[in-house]
PDB file of C-alpha atoms in Angstrom:
ATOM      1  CA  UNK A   1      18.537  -9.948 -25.874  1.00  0.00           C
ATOM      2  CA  UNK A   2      15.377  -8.295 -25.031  1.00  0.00           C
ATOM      3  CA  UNK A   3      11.791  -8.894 -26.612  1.00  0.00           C
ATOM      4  CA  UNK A   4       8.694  -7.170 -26.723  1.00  0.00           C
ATOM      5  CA  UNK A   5       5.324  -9.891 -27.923  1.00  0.00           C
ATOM      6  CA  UNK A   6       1.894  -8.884 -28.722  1.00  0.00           C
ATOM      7  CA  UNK A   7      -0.372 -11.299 -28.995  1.00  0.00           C
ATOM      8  CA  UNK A   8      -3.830  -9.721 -29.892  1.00  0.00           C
ATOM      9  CA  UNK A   9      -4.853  -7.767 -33.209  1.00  0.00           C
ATOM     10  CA  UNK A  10      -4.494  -4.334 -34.058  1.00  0.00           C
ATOM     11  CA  UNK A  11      -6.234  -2.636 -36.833  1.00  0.00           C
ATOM     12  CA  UNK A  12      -4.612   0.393 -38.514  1.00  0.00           C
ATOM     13  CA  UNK A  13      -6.449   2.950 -41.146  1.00  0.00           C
ATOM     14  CA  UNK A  14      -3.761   4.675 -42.494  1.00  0.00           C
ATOM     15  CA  UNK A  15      -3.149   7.203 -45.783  1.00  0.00           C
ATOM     16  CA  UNK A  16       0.451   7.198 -46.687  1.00  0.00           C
ATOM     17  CA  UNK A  17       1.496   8.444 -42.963  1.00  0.00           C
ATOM     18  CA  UNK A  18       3.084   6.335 -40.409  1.00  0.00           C
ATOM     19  CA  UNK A  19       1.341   5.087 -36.761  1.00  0.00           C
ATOM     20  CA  UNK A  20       3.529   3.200 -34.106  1.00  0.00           C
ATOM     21  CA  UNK A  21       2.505   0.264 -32.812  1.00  0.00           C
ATOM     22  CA  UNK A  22       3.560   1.714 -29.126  1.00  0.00           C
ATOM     23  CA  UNK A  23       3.047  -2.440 -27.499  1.00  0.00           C
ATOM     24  CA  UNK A  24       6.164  -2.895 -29.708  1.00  0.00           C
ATOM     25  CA  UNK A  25       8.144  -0.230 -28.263  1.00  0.00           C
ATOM     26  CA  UNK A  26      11.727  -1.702 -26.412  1.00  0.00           C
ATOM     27  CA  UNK A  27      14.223  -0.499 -24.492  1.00  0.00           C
ATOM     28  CA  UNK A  28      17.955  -2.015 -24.803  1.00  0.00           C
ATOM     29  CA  UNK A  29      20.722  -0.396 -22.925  1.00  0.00           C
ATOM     30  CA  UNK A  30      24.217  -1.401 -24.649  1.00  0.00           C
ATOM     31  CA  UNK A  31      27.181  -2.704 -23.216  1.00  0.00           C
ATOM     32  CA  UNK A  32      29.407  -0.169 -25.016  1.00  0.00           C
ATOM     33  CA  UNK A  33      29.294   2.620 -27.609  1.00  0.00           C
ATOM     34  CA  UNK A  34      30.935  -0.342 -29.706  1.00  0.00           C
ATOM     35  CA  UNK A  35      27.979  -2.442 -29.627  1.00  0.00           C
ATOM     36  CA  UNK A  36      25.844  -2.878 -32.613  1.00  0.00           C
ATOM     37  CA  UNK A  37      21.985  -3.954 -32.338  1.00  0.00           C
ATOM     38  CA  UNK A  38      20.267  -6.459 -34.462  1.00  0.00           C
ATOM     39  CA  UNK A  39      16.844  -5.551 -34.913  1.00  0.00           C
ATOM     40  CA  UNK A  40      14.433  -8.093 -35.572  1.00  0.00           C
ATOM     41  CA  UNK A  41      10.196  -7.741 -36.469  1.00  0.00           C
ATOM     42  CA  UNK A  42       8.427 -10.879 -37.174  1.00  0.00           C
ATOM     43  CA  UNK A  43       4.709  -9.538 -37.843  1.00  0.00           C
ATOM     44  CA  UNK A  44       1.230 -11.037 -39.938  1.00  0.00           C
ATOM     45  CA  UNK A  45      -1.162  -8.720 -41.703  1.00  0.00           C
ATOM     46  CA  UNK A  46      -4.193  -9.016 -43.264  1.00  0.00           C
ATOM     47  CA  UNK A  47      -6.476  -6.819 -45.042  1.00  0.00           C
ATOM     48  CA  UNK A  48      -9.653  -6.167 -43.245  1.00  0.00           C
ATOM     49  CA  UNK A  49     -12.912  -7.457 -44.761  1.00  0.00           C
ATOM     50  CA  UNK A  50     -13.893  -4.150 -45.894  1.00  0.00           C
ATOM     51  CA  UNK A  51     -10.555  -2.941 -47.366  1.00  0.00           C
ATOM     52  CA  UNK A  52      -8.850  -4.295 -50.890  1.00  0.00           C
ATOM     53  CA  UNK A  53      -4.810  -4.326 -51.241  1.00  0.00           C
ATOM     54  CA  UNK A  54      -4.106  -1.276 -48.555  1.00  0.00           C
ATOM     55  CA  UNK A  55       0.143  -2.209 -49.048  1.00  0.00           C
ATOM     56  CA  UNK A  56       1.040  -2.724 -45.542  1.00  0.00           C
ATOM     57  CA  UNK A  57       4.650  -1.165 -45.222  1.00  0.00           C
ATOM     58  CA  UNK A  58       6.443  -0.695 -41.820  1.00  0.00           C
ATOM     59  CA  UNK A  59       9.846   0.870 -40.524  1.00  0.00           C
ATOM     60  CA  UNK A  60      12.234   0.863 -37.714  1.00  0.00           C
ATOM     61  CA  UNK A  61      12.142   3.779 -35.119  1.00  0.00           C
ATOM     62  CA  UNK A  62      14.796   4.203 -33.169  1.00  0.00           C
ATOM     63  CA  UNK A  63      13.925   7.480 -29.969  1.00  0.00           C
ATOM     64  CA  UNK A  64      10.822   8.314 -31.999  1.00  0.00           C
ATOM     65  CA  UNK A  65      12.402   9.384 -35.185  1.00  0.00           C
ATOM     66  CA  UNK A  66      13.183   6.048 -38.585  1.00  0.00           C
ATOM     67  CA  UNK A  67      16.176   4.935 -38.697  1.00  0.00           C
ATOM     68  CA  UNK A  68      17.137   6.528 -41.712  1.00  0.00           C
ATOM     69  CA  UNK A  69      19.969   3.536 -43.018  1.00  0.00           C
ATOM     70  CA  UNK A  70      17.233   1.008 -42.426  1.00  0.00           C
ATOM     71  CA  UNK A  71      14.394   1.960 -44.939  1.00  0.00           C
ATOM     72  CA  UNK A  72      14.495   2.325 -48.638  1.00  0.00           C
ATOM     73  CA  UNK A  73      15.198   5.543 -50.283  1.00  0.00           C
ATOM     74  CA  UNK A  74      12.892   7.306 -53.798  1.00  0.00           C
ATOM     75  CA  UNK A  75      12.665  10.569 -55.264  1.00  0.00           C
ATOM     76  CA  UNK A  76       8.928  10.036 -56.228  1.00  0.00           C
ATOM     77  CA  UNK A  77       5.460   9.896 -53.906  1.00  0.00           C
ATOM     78  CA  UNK A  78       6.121   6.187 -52.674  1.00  0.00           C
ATOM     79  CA  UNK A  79       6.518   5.997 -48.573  1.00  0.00           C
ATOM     80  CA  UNK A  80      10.263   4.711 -47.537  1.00  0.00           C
ATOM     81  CA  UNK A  81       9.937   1.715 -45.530  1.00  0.00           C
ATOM     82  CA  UNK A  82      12.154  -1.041 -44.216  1.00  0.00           C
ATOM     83  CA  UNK A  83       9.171  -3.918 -45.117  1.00  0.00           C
ATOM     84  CA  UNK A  84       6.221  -3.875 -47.021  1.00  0.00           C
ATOM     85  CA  UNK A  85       3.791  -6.075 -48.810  1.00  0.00           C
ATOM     86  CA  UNK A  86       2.611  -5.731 -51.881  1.00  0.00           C
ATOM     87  CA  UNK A  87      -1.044  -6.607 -53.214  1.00  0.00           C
ATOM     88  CA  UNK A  88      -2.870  -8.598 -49.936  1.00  0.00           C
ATOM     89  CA  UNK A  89      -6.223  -8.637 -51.320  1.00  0.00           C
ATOM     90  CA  UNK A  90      -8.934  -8.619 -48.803  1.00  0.00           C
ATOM     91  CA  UNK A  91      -9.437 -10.964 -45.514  1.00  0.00           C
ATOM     92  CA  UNK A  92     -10.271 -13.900 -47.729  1.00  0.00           C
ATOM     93  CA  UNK A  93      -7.446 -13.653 -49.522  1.00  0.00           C
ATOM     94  CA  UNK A  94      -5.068 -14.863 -46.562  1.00  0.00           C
ATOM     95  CA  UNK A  95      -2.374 -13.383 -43.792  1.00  0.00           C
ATOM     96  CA  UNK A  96       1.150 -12.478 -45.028  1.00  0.00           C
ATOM     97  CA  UNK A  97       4.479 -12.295 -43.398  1.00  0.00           C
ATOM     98  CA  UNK A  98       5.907  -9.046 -43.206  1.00  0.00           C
ATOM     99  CA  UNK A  99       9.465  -8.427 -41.307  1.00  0.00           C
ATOM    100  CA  UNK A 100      12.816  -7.722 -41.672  1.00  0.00           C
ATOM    101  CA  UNK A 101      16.179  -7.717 -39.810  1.00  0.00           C
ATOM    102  CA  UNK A 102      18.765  -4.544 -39.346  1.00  0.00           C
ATOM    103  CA  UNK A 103      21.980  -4.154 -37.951  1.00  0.00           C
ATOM    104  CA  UNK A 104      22.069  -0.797 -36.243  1.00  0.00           C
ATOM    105  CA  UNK A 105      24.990   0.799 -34.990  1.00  0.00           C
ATOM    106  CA  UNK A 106      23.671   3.133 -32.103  1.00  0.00           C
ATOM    107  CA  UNK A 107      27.285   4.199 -31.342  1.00  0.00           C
ATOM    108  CA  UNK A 108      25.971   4.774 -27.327  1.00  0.00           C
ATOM    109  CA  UNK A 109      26.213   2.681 -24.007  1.00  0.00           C
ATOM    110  CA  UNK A 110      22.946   4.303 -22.988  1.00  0.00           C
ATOM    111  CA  UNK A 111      19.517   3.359 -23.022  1.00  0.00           C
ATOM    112  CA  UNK A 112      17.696   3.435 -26.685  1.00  0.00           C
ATOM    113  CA  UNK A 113      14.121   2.646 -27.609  1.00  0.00           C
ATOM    114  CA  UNK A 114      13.484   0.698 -31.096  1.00  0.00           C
ATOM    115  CA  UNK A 115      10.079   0.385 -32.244  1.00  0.00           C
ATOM    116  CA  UNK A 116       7.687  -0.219 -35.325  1.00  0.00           C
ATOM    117  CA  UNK A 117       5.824   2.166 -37.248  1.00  0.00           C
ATOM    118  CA  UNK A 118       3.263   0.838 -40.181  1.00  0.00           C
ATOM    119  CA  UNK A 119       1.870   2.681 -43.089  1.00  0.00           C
ATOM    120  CA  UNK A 120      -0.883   2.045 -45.624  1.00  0.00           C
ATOM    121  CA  UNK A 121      -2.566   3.265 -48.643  1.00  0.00           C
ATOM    122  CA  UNK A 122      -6.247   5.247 -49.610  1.00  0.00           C
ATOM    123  CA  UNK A 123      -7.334   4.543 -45.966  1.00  0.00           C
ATOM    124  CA  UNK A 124      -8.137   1.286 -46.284  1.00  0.00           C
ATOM    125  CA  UNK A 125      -7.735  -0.616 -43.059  1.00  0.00           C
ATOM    126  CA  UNK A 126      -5.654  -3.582 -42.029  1.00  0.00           C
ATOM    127  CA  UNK A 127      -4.707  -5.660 -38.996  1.00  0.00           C
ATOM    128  CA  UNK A 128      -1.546  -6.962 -37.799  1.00  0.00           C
ATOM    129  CA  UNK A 129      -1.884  -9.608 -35.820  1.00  0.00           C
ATOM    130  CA  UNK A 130      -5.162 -10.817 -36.467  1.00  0.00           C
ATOM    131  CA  UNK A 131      -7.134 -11.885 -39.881  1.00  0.00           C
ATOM    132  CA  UNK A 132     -10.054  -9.448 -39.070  1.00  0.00           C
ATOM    133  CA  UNK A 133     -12.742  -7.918 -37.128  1.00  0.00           C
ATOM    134  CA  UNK A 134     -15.607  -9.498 -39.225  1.00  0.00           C
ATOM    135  CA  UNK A 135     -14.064 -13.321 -39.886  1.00  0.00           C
ATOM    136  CA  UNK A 136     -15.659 -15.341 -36.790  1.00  0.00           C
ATOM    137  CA  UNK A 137     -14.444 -18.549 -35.832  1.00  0.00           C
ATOM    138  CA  UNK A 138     -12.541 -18.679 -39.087  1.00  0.00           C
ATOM    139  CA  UNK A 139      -9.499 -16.287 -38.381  1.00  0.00           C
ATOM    140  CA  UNK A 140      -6.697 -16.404 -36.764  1.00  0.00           C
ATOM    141  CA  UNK A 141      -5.280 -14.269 -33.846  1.00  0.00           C
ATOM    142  CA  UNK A 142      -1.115 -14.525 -34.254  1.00  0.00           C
ATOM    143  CA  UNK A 143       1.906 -13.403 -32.388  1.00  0.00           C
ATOM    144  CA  UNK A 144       3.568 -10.471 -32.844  1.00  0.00           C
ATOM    145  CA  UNK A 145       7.561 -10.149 -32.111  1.00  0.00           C
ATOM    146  CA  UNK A 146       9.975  -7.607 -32.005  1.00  0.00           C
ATOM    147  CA  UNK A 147      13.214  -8.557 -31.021  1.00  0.00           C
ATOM    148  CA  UNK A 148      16.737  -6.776 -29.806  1.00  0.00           C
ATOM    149  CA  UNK A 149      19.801  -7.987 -29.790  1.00  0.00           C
ATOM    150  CA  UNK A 150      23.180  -6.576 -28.387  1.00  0.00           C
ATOM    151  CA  UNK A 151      26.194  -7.310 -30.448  1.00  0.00           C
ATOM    152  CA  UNK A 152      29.647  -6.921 -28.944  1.00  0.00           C
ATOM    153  CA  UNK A 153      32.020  -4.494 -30.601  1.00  0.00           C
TER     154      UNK A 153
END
């Protein structure tokens, strides 16, 4: 079991394309080409101050490139993600949860890197991790996890 924690804010201004959160990246290095992984993001978002319902989505990376079993699949504009949350309102309107679990099935006994990529909508800005630049001694700073578990196969 490896895990990677953040425990500070991050704000992301996004327009439909994806950013990694890099502090999230992890290495796991299997025991066998048998193994599975368990994947594992545990994450809080918040719209910033200045930005209504940006729809916060995020998906699992897996050597740079999304995991293409682990995110949802359309045939119209919307972005394919493995989480996402849907109206958030602005900074007033509260943190959610947004995570998700996936068993991946790397089929290698050599190193891999997993990480987390989030997307959002109109460039309008939220922060994972905190409740916002602007809120004072009202927000909230939270933790940030990303966990990786080996399965034996």
């Amino acid at each position: 079991v490896v895990q990677a924690t953040f425990r500070e804010g991050v704000s992301f201004t996004l327009n439909g394309t994806f950013s990694a959160m890099t502090q999230l990246n992890t290495n796991i290095t299997p025991s066998s080409t048998s193994s599975k992984i368990l994947i594992r993001l545990c994450s809080y978002v918040t719209a910033d101050s200045n930005s209504t319902n940006p729809y916060p989505g995020f998906r699992f990376i897996k050597s740079g490139s999304p995991i293409t079993n682990a995110i949802g699949t359309t045939t119209s504009n919307r972005k394919e993600t493995t989480g996402a949350a849907g109206e958030t309102g602005n900074s007033y309107a509260g943190t959610v949860y947004l995570g998700a679990e996936f068993l991946d099935s790397p089929s290698t006994a050599s190193q891999i890197t997993y990480g987390v990529e989030y997307t959002g909508y109109s460039n309008r800005t939220f922060n994972v991790g905190s409740s916002g630049v602007n809120d004072g001694n009202s927000g909230n700073v939270t933790l940030t996890t990303f966990t990786l578990m080996e399965i034996a196969g």
